[in-house]
């Protein structure tokens, strides 16, 4: 039996805009297993980011439940969710944000320092992660001096700092060219495999589907399919790498 990592039950979301109530998500049910590499796909405006934000604990649902690791996260307090995020969930936003006055390595280390770790310990672990994403040469740069693809790799390193069980990524390859996008994706795949981290990411790129173990399709605020992608994942990813 596979273990359920994320379970969503009858989730709805509407936004209040002025006097209007705008429904965005409708009665969503979804299950993702531990170790899945899930791609969430669908047209612009269908509600993908909204769903990710609710799962990440930033935006509250109007109705319904979100269970992560068995915890009903919206039953808990805001502080509990903040702690849970810090301990368990790495987030890669579409547009990376950085503290301008800090170097790359310092930016990677900062979540642990905020969590109470000494800067020295945090920087040591950050140094390992920067190697993992192949960016050690850029450790002392300012993040905004790096290319979009390089920044996304650094964002991935930062998301891994606190040993998350989950990574949630909102179009991490959205601003990248084909090659850089593919490299980042292979890196995510390796991390998914090597560390068993459950990954949920949004993409618009059809070429990336082959790397997913699960493809969830959204349309107009509803999930229209949730497909396990048995083919591809190992076969295609490995044969690609040999090229
Ligand atoms: N804070 C908000 N207030 C009001 N409406 C919002 C808010 N956030 C999102 N929406 C609306 O919800 C709908 C879904 O937005 P969302 O950002 O989730 O789409 P998306 O699928 O991520 O699109 P894209 O692929 O372009 O990123 C849109 O119509 C958007 O205008
Ligand atoms: Mg979005």
PDB file of C-alpha atoms and ligand atoms in Angstrom:
ATOM      1  CA  UNK A   1       0.000   0.000   0.000  1.00  0.00           C
ATOM      2  CA  UNK A   2       1.355   3.386  -0.910  1.00  0.00           C
ATOM      3  CA  UNK A   3       1.294   6.025   1.747  1.00  0.00           C
ATOM      4  CA  UNK A   4      -0.735   9.153   1.145  1.00  0.00           C
ATOM      5  CA  UNK A   5       1.326  12.359   1.435  1.00  0.00           C
ATOM      6  CA  UNK A   6      -1.213  15.013   0.488  1.00  0.00           C
ATOM      7  CA  UNK A   7      -4.943  14.522   0.630  1.00  0.00           C
ATOM      8  CA  UNK A   8      -7.472  17.147  -0.348  1.00  0.00           C
ATOM      9  CA  UNK A   9     -11.175  16.749   0.321  1.00  0.00           C
ATOM     10  CA  UNK A  10     -13.984  18.809  -1.156  1.00  0.00           C
ATOM     11  CA  UNK A  11     -11.844  21.903  -1.281  1.00  0.00           C
ATOM     12  CA  UNK A  12     -13.389  25.128  -2.534  1.00  0.00           C
ATOM     13  CA  UNK A  13     -11.997  28.620  -2.671  1.00  0.00           C
ATOM     14  CA  UNK A  14     -13.530  31.962  -3.526  1.00  0.00           C
ATOM     15  CA  UNK A  15     -11.988  35.397  -3.351  1.00  0.00           C
ATOM     16  CA  UNK A  16     -13.861  38.438  -2.184  1.00  0.00           C
ATOM     17  CA  UNK A  17     -13.165  41.228  -4.644  1.00  0.00           C
ATOM     18  CA  UNK A  18     -15.035  44.357  -3.620  1.00  0.00           C
ATOM     19  CA  UNK A  19     -18.653  43.271  -3.352  1.00  0.00           C
ATOM     20  CA  UNK A  20     -18.153  40.271  -5.565  1.00  0.00           C
ATOM     21  CA  UNK A  21     -17.466  36.746  -4.505  1.00  0.00           C
ATOM     22  CA  UNK A  22     -15.310  35.108  -7.147  1.00  0.00           C
ATOM     23  CA  UNK A  23     -15.186  31.309  -6.988  1.00  0.00           C
ATOM     24  CA  UNK A  24     -11.871  29.913  -8.151  1.00  0.00           C
ATOM     25  CA  UNK A  25     -11.666  26.298  -6.915  1.00  0.00           C
ATOM     26  CA  UNK A  26     -14.653  23.946  -6.910  1.00  0.00           C
ATOM     27  CA  UNK A  27     -14.962  20.836  -4.753  1.00  0.00           C
ATOM     28  CA  UNK A  28     -11.487  19.540  -5.349  1.00  0.00           C
ATOM     29  CA  UNK A  29     -10.559  16.011  -4.272  1.00  0.00           C
ATOM     30  CA  UNK A  30      -6.966  14.941  -4.710  1.00  0.00           C
ATOM     31  CA  UNK A  31      -4.544  12.351  -3.372  1.00  0.00           C
ATOM     32  CA  UNK A  32      -0.809  12.347  -3.874  1.00  0.00           C
ATOM     33  CA  UNK A  33       1.383   9.560  -2.532  1.00  0.00           C
ATOM     34  CA  UNK A  34       4.663   9.783  -0.701  1.00  0.00           C
ATOM     35  CA  UNK A  35       7.547   9.931  -3.136  1.00  0.00           C
ATOM     36  CA  UNK A  36       5.414  11.094  -6.063  1.00  0.00           C
ATOM     37  CA  UNK A  37       6.784  13.591  -8.515  1.00  0.00           C
ATOM     38  CA  UNK A  38       3.535  15.302  -9.463  1.00  0.00           C
ATOM     39  CA  UNK A  39       3.069  17.853 -12.205  1.00  0.00           C
ATOM     40  CA  UNK A  40       0.046  20.105 -11.924  1.00  0.00           C
ATOM     41  CA  UNK A  41      -0.959  21.372 -15.327  1.00  0.00           C
ATOM     42  CA  UNK A  42      -3.760  23.431 -16.833  1.00  0.00           C
ATOM     43  CA  UNK A  43      -4.467  26.709 -18.596  1.00  0.00           C
ATOM     44  CA  UNK A  44      -3.573  30.092 -17.187  1.00  0.00           C
ATOM     45  CA  UNK A  45      -6.039  31.239 -14.564  1.00  0.00           C
ATOM     46  CA  UNK A  46      -7.500  27.776 -13.820  1.00  0.00           C
ATOM     47  CA  UNK A  47      -6.392  27.960 -10.173  1.00  0.00           C
ATOM     48  CA  UNK A  48      -3.064  26.126  -9.972  1.00  0.00           C
ATOM     49  CA  UNK A  49      -1.217  28.728  -7.912  1.00  0.00           C
ATOM     50  CA  UNK A  50      -4.220  29.190  -5.655  1.00  0.00           C
ATOM     51  CA  UNK A  51      -4.271  25.450  -4.967  1.00  0.00           C
ATOM     52  CA  UNK A  52      -0.521  25.379  -4.243  1.00  0.00           C
ATOM     53  CA  UNK A  53      -0.832  28.310  -1.852  1.00  0.00           C
ATOM     54  CA  UNK A  54      -3.620  26.557   0.058  1.00  0.00           C
ATOM     55  CA  UNK A  55      -1.536  23.365   0.287  1.00  0.00           C
ATOM     56  CA  UNK A  56       1.508  25.355   1.386  1.00  0.00           C
ATOM     57  CA  UNK A  57      -0.622  26.964   4.075  1.00  0.00           C
ATOM     58  CA  UNK A  58      -0.479  30.566   2.884  1.00  0.00           C
ATOM     59  CA  UNK A  59      -4.002  31.010   1.569  1.00  0.00           C
ATOM     60  CA  UNK A  60      -6.970  29.609   3.470  1.00  0.00           C
ATOM     61  CA  UNK A  61      -9.634  27.452   1.823  1.00  0.00           C
ATOM     62  CA  UNK A  62     -13.256  28.598   1.820  1.00  0.00           C
ATOM     63  CA  UNK A  63     -14.415  25.023   2.346  1.00  0.00           C
ATOM     64  CA  UNK A  64     -12.873  21.573   2.595  1.00  0.00           C
ATOM     65  CA  UNK A  65      -9.811  19.887   4.042  1.00  0.00           C
ATOM     66  CA  UNK A  66      -6.104  19.665   3.318  1.00  0.00           C
ATOM     67  CA  UNK A  67      -4.192  16.819   4.984  1.00  0.00           C
ATOM     68  CA  UNK A  68      -0.430  16.759   4.759  1.00  0.00           C
ATOM     69  CA  UNK A  69       1.335  13.822   6.352  1.00  0.00           C
ATOM     70  CA  UNK A  70      -2.021  13.120   7.989  1.00  0.00           C
ATOM     71  CA  UNK A  71      -2.300  16.578   9.589  1.00  0.00           C
ATOM     72  CA  UNK A  72      -5.426  18.601   8.924  1.00  0.00           C
ATOM     73  CA  UNK A  73      -3.390  21.774   8.377  1.00  0.00           C
ATOM     74  CA  UNK A  74      -6.271  24.246   8.325  1.00  0.00           C
ATOM     75  CA  UNK A  75      -7.544  22.977  11.688  1.00  0.00           C
ATOM     76  CA  UNK A  76      -4.229  24.068  13.209  1.00  0.00           C
ATOM     77  CA  UNK A  77      -3.090  27.513  14.267  1.00  0.00           C
ATOM     78  CA  UNK A  78      -1.204  29.915  12.048  1.00  0.00           C
ATOM     79  CA  UNK A  79       1.934  29.386  14.149  1.00  0.00           C
ATOM     80  CA  UNK A  80       1.642  25.644  13.784  1.00  0.00           C
ATOM     81  CA  UNK A  81       1.447  26.024  10.015  1.00  0.00           C
ATOM     82  CA  UNK A  82       4.462  28.338   9.965  1.00  0.00           C
ATOM     83  CA  UNK A  83       6.463  25.815  11.984  1.00  0.00           C
ATOM     84  CA  UNK A  84       5.270  22.920   9.822  1.00  0.00           C
ATOM     85  CA  UNK A  85       6.277  24.777   6.650  1.00  0.00           C
ATOM     86  CA  UNK A  86       9.670  25.554   8.076  1.00  0.00           C
ATOM     87  CA  UNK A  87      10.249  21.931   9.127  1.00  0.00           C
ATOM     88  CA  UNK A  88       8.663  19.995   6.319  1.00  0.00           C
ATOM     89  CA  UNK A  89       7.961  21.920   3.168  1.00  0.00           C
ATOM     90  CA  UNK A  90      10.334  23.584   0.742  1.00  0.00           C
ATOM     91  CA  UNK A  91       8.770  26.158  -1.558  1.00  0.00           C
ATOM     92  CA  UNK A  92      10.127  27.348  -4.884  1.00  0.00           C
ATOM     93  CA  UNK A  93       8.201  30.385  -6.069  1.00  0.00           C
ATOM     94  CA  UNK A  94       7.924  31.292  -9.719  1.00  0.00           C
ATOM     95  CA  UNK A  95       9.905  34.462  -9.148  1.00  0.00           C
ATOM     96  CA  UNK A  96      12.723  33.854  -6.711  1.00  0.00           C
ATOM     97  CA  UNK A  97      13.115  36.533  -4.048  1.00  0.00           C
ATOM     98  CA  UNK A  98      16.447  37.294  -2.428  1.00  0.00           C
ATOM     99  CA  UNK A  99      17.912  39.488   0.230  1.00  0.00           C
ATOM    100  CA  UNK A 100      19.949  41.811  -1.956  1.00  0.00           C
ATOM    101  CA  UNK A 101      22.654  42.609   0.554  1.00  0.00           C
ATOM    102  CA  UNK A 102      23.526  38.925   1.122  1.00  0.00           C
ATOM    103  CA  UNK A 103      25.559  36.566  -1.047  1.00  0.00           C
ATOM    104  CA  UNK A 104      24.206  33.438  -2.676  1.00  0.00           C
ATOM    105  CA  UNK A 105      25.478  31.168   0.082  1.00  0.00           C
ATOM    106  CA  UNK A 106      24.097  33.452   2.778  1.00  0.00           C
ATOM    107  CA  UNK A 107      20.722  33.556   1.074  1.00  0.00           C
ATOM    108  CA  UNK A 108      20.619  29.754   1.003  1.00  0.00           C
ATOM    109  CA  UNK A 109      21.557  29.569   4.685  1.00  0.00           C
ATOM    110  CA  UNK A 110      19.132  32.176   5.942  1.00  0.00           C
ATOM    111  CA  UNK A 111      16.031  29.974   6.572  1.00  0.00           C
ATOM    112  CA  UNK A 112      18.034  27.902   9.075  1.00  0.00           C
ATOM    113  CA  UNK A 113      19.396  31.001  10.804  1.00  0.00           C
ATOM    114  CA  UNK A 114      15.833  32.266  11.144  1.00  0.00           C
ATOM    115  CA  UNK A 115      14.982  28.847  12.591  1.00  0.00           C
ATOM    116  CA  UNK A 116      17.607  29.392  15.310  1.00  0.00           C
ATOM    117  CA  UNK A 117      20.648  27.602  13.925  1.00  0.00           C
ATOM    118  CA  UNK A 118      24.070  29.257  14.150  1.00  0.00           C
ATOM    119  CA  UNK A 119      25.235  30.950  10.986  1.00  0.00           C
ATOM    120  CA  UNK A 120      28.320  28.754  10.839  1.00  0.00           C
ATOM    121  CA  UNK A 121      26.321  25.479  10.882  1.00  0.00           C
ATOM    122  CA  UNK A 122      23.799  26.816   8.418  1.00  0.00           C
ATOM    123  CA  UNK A 123      26.522  27.998   6.044  1.00  0.00           C
ATOM    124  CA  UNK A 124      28.203  24.585   6.173  1.00  0.00           C
ATOM    125  CA  UNK A 125      25.018  22.858   5.116  1.00  0.00           C
ATOM    126  CA  UNK A 126      24.351  25.541   2.509  1.00  0.00           C
ATOM    127  CA  UNK A 127      27.788  24.824   1.044  1.00  0.00           C
ATOM    128  CA  UNK A 128      26.851  21.159   0.550  1.00  0.00           C
ATOM    129  CA  UNK A 129      23.609  22.106  -1.144  1.00  0.00           C
ATOM    130  CA  UNK A 130      25.214  24.605  -3.458  1.00  0.00           C
ATOM    131  CA  UNK A 131      27.449  21.755  -4.622  1.00  0.00           C
ATOM    132  CA  UNK A 132      24.467  19.501  -5.087  1.00  0.00           C
ATOM    133  CA  UNK A 133      22.964  21.974  -7.553  1.00  0.00           C
ATOM    134  CA  UNK A 134      26.360  22.586  -9.175  1.00  0.00           C
ATOM    135  CA  UNK A 135      26.578  26.275  -8.271  1.00  0.00           C
ATOM    136  CA  UNK A 136      29.538  26.324  -5.876  1.00  0.00           C
ATOM    137  CA  UNK A 137      31.461  28.705  -8.123  1.00  0.00           C
ATOM    138  CA  UNK A 138      28.819  31.349  -7.582  1.00  0.00           C
ATOM    139  CA  UNK A 139      28.665  31.136  -3.783  1.00  0.00           C
ATOM    140  CA  UNK A 140      29.941  34.668  -3.233  1.00  0.00           C
ATOM    141  CA  UNK A 141      27.920  36.373  -5.943  1.00  0.00           C
ATOM    142  CA  UNK A 142      24.854  38.482  -5.245  1.00  0.00           C
ATOM    143  CA  UNK A 143      21.873  36.380  -6.347  1.00  0.00           C
ATOM    144  CA  UNK A 144      20.444  39.069  -8.629  1.00  0.00           C
ATOM    145  CA  UNK A 145      23.674  39.032 -10.662  1.00  0.00           C
ATOM    146  CA  UNK A 146      22.926  35.444 -11.713  1.00  0.00           C
ATOM    147  CA  UNK A 147      20.879  34.320 -14.699  1.00  0.00           C
ATOM    148  CA  UNK A 148      17.266  33.192 -14.242  1.00  0.00           C
ATOM    149  CA  UNK A 149      18.253  29.532 -14.494  1.00  0.00           C
ATOM    150  CA  UNK A 150      21.071  29.918 -12.001  1.00  0.00           C
ATOM    151  CA  UNK A 151      18.733  31.656  -9.575  1.00  0.00           C
ATOM    152  CA  UNK A 152      16.270  28.788  -9.880  1.00  0.00           C
ATOM    153  CA  UNK A 153      19.007  26.330  -8.933  1.00  0.00           C
ATOM    154  CA  UNK A 154      19.863  28.430  -5.911  1.00  0.00           C
ATOM    155  CA  UNK A 155      16.172  28.572  -5.017  1.00  0.00           C
ATOM    156  CA  UNK A 156      16.124  24.779  -5.163  1.00  0.00           C
ATOM    157  CA  UNK A 157      19.167  24.598  -2.871  1.00  0.00           C
ATOM    158  CA  UNK A 158      17.473  26.964  -0.420  1.00  0.00           C
ATOM    159  CA  UNK A 159      14.257  24.921  -0.473  1.00  0.00           C
ATOM    160  CA  UNK A 160      16.298  21.836   0.521  1.00  0.00           C
ATOM    161  CA  UNK A 161      18.118  23.425   3.449  1.00  0.00           C
ATOM    162  CA  UNK A 162      15.816  22.197   6.193  1.00  0.00           C
ATOM    163  CA  UNK A 163      15.515  18.640   4.819  1.00  0.00           C
ATOM    164  CA  UNK A 164      11.929  18.963   3.675  1.00  0.00           C
ATOM    165  CA  UNK A 165       9.661  15.992   3.126  1.00  0.00           C
ATOM    166  CA  UNK A 166       7.866  17.981   0.428  1.00  0.00           C
ATOM    167  CA  UNK A 167       8.805  20.461  -2.245  1.00  0.00           C
ATOM    168  CA  UNK A 168       6.143  22.665  -3.742  1.00  0.00           C
ATOM    169  CA  UNK A 169       7.251  24.549  -6.834  1.00  0.00           C
ATOM    170  CA  UNK A 170       5.202  27.038  -8.825  1.00  0.00           C
ATOM    171  CA  UNK A 171       6.495  26.884 -12.395  1.00  0.00           C
ATOM    172  CA  UNK A 172      10.137  26.629 -11.383  1.00  0.00           C
ATOM    173  CA  UNK A 173      11.101  26.376 -15.039  1.00  0.00           C
ATOM    174  CA  UNK A 174       8.691  29.052 -16.273  1.00  0.00           C
ATOM    175  CA  UNK A 175      11.339  31.633 -17.095  1.00  0.00           C
ATOM    176  CA  UNK A 176      13.966  29.272 -18.410  1.00  0.00           C
ATOM    177  CA  UNK A 177      14.934  28.231 -21.906  1.00  0.00           C
ATOM    178  CA  UNK A 178      14.477  24.575 -22.915  1.00  0.00           C
ATOM    179  CA  UNK A 179      17.941  23.452 -21.916  1.00  0.00           C
ATOM    180  CA  UNK A 180      18.082  25.210 -18.555  1.00  0.00           C
ATOM    181  CA  UNK A 181      14.528  24.054 -17.818  1.00  0.00           C
ATOM    182  CA  UNK A 182      15.449  20.480 -18.579  1.00  0.00           C
ATOM    183  CA  UNK A 183      18.552  20.639 -16.387  1.00  0.00           C
ATOM    184  CA  UNK A 184      16.573  21.968 -13.455  1.00  0.00           C
ATOM    185  CA  UNK A 185      13.963  19.307 -13.982  1.00  0.00           C
ATOM    186  CA  UNK A 186      16.549  16.519 -14.023  1.00  0.00           C
ATOM    187  CA  UNK A 187      17.885  17.938 -10.786  1.00  0.00           C
ATOM    188  CA  UNK A 188      14.410  17.844  -9.233  1.00  0.00           C
ATOM    189  CA  UNK A 189      14.013  14.268 -10.473  1.00  0.00           C
ATOM    190  CA  UNK A 190      17.323  13.262  -8.868  1.00  0.00           C
ATOM    191  CA  UNK A 191      16.299  14.842  -5.592  1.00  0.00           C
ATOM    192  CA  UNK A 192      12.928  13.125  -5.732  1.00  0.00           C
ATOM    193  CA  UNK A 193      14.650   9.786  -6.311  1.00  0.00           C
ATOM    194  CA  UNK A 194      17.657  10.142  -4.048  1.00  0.00           C
ATOM    195  CA  UNK A 195      15.970  11.625  -1.011  1.00  0.00           C
ATOM    196  CA  UNK A 196      12.410  10.397  -1.585  1.00  0.00           C
ATOM    197  CA  UNK A 197      11.100  13.938  -1.353  1.00  0.00           C
ATOM    198  CA  UNK A 198       7.515  14.286  -2.560  1.00  0.00           C
ATOM    199  CA  UNK A 199       7.411  16.977  -5.228  1.00  0.00           C
ATOM    200  CA  UNK A 200       4.399  18.896  -6.452  1.00  0.00           C
ATOM    201  CA  UNK A 201       5.145  21.341  -9.226  1.00  0.00           C
ATOM    202  CA  UNK A 202       3.256  23.422 -11.758  1.00  0.00           C
ATOM    203  CA  UNK A 203       4.412  23.411 -15.334  1.00  0.00           C
ATOM    204  CA  UNK A 204       3.151  24.591 -18.696  1.00  0.00           C
ATOM    205  CA  UNK A 205       5.707  22.604 -20.626  1.00  0.00           C
ATOM    206  CA  UNK A 206       4.428  19.440 -22.304  1.00  0.00           C
ATOM    207  CA  UNK A 207       7.984  18.216 -22.760  1.00  0.00           C
ATOM    208  CA  UNK A 208       8.317  17.838 -19.008  1.00  0.00           C
ATOM    209  CA  UNK A 209       5.434  15.437 -18.489  1.00  0.00           C
ATOM    210  CA  UNK A 210       7.651  12.462 -19.159  1.00  0.00           C
ATOM    211  CA  UNK A 211       9.554  13.091 -15.933  1.00  0.00           C
ATOM    212  CA  UNK A 212       6.448  13.037 -13.741  1.00  0.00           C
ATOM    213  CA  UNK A 213       5.223  10.017 -11.832  1.00  0.00           C
ATOM    214  CA  UNK A 214       1.777  11.652 -11.656  1.00  0.00           C
ATOM    215  CA  UNK A 215       0.083  14.249 -13.825  1.00  0.00           C
ATOM    216  CA  UNK A 216      -2.837  16.219 -12.415  1.00  0.00           C
ATOM    217  CA  UNK A 217      -4.827  18.217 -14.904  1.00  0.00           C
ATOM    218  CA  UNK A 218      -6.887  21.230 -13.882  1.00  0.00           C
ATOM    219  CA  UNK A 219      -9.499  23.148 -15.811  1.00  0.00           C
ATOM    220  CA  UNK A 220     -11.654  26.018 -14.577  1.00  0.00           C
ATOM    221  CA  UNK A 221     -10.994  25.356 -10.904  1.00  0.00           C
ATOM    222  CA  UNK A 222     -11.610  21.614 -11.074  1.00  0.00           C
ATOM    223  CA  UNK A 223      -9.382  18.592 -11.360  1.00  0.00           C
ATOM    224  CA  UNK A 224     -10.253  16.803 -14.554  1.00  0.00           C
ATOM    225  CA  UNK A 225      -7.715  14.000 -14.351  1.00  0.00           C
ATOM    226  CA  UNK A 226      -5.142  12.517 -12.001  1.00  0.00           C
ATOM    227  CA  UNK A 227      -3.029  10.060 -13.916  1.00  0.00           C
ATOM    228  CA  UNK A 228      -0.196   7.852 -12.727  1.00  0.00           C
ATOM    229  CA  UNK A 229       2.516   8.011 -15.344  1.00  0.00           C
ATOM    230  CA  UNK A 230       4.033   4.539 -15.180  1.00  0.00           C
ATOM    231  CA  UNK A 231       5.988   4.885 -18.384  1.00  0.00           C
ATOM    232  CA  UNK A 232       8.597   7.423 -18.989  1.00  0.00           C
ATOM    233  CA  UNK A 233       9.762   8.310 -15.580  1.00  0.00           C
ATOM    234  CA  UNK A 234      12.799   6.017 -15.312  1.00  0.00           C
ATOM    235  CA  UNK A 235      13.078   4.882 -18.852  1.00  0.00           C
ATOM    236  CA  UNK A 236      12.935   8.245 -20.564  1.00  0.00           C
ATOM    237  CA  UNK A 237      14.771  10.209 -17.926  1.00  0.00           C
ATOM    238  CA  UNK A 238      17.661   7.734 -17.964  1.00  0.00           C
ATOM    239  CA  UNK A 239      17.896   7.426 -21.704  1.00  0.00           C
ATOM    240  CA  UNK A 240      17.844  11.233 -21.949  1.00  0.00           C
ATOM    241  CA  UNK A 241      20.720  11.514 -19.593  1.00  0.00           C
ATOM    242  CA  UNK A 242      22.933   9.215 -21.644  1.00  0.00           C
ATOM    243  CA  UNK A 243      22.855  11.598 -24.598  1.00  0.00           C
TER     244      UNK A 243
HETATM  245  N1  LIG B   1      -5.880  37.183  -4.205  1.00  0.00           N
HETATM  246  C1  LIG B   1      -6.767  37.079  -5.185  1.00  0.00           C
HETATM  247  N2  LIG B   1      -7.857  37.859  -5.234  1.00  0.00           N
HETATM  248  C2  LIG B   1      -8.756  37.719  -6.220  1.00  0.00           C
HETATM  249  N3  LIG B   1      -8.677  36.824  -7.208  1.00  0.00           N
HETATM  250  C3  LIG B   1      -7.613  36.027  -7.227  1.00  0.00           C
HETATM  251  C4  LIG B   1      -6.596  36.095  -6.222  1.00  0.00           C
HETATM  252  N4  LIG B   1      -5.662  35.169  -6.496  1.00  0.00           N
HETATM  253  C5  LIG B   1      -6.071  34.561  -7.622  1.00  0.00           C
HETATM  254  N5  LIG B   1      -7.246  35.064  -8.068  1.00  0.00           N
HETATM  255  C6  LIG B   1      -7.993  34.609  -9.258  1.00  0.00           C
HETATM  256  O1  LIG B   1      -8.084  33.216  -9.228  1.00  0.00           O
HETATM  257  C7  LIG B   1      -7.980  32.682 -10.551  1.00  0.00           C
HETATM  258  C8  LIG B   1      -6.928  31.616 -10.542  1.00  0.00           C
HETATM  259  O2  LIG B   1      -5.657  32.231 -10.340  1.00  0.00           O
HETATM  260  P1  LIG B   1      -4.323  31.371 -10.184  1.00  0.00           P
HETATM  261  O3  LIG B   1      -3.229  32.324  -9.961  1.00  0.00           O
HETATM  262  O4  LIG B   1      -4.548  30.307  -9.193  1.00  0.00           O
HETATM  263  O5  LIG B   1      -4.232  30.718 -11.663  1.00  0.00           O
HETATM  264  P2  LIG B   1      -3.084  29.831 -12.289  1.00  0.00           P
HETATM  265  O6  LIG B   1      -3.723  28.551 -12.767  1.00  0.00           O
HETATM  266  O7  LIG B   1      -1.950  29.709 -11.359  1.00  0.00           O
HETATM  267  O8  LIG B   1      -2.659  30.673 -13.580  1.00  0.00           O
HETATM  268  P3  LIG B   1      -1.214  30.870 -14.258  1.00  0.00           P
HETATM  269  O9  LIG B   1      -0.953  29.615 -15.049  1.00  0.00           O
HETATM  270  O10 LIG B   1      -1.405  32.059 -15.150  1.00  0.00           O
HETATM  271  O11 LIG B   1      -0.200  31.120 -13.179  1.00  0.00           O
HETATM  272  C9  LIG B   1      -7.711  33.853 -11.468  1.00  0.00           C
HETATM  273  O12 LIG B   1      -8.892  34.189 -12.122  1.00  0.00           O
HETATM  274  C10 LIG B   1      -7.257  34.951 -10.529  1.00  0.00           C
HETATM  275  O13 LIG B   1      -7.665  36.203 -11.000  1.00  0.00           O
HETATM  276 MG1  LIG B   2       0.022  30.446 -11.343  1.00  0.00          MG
END
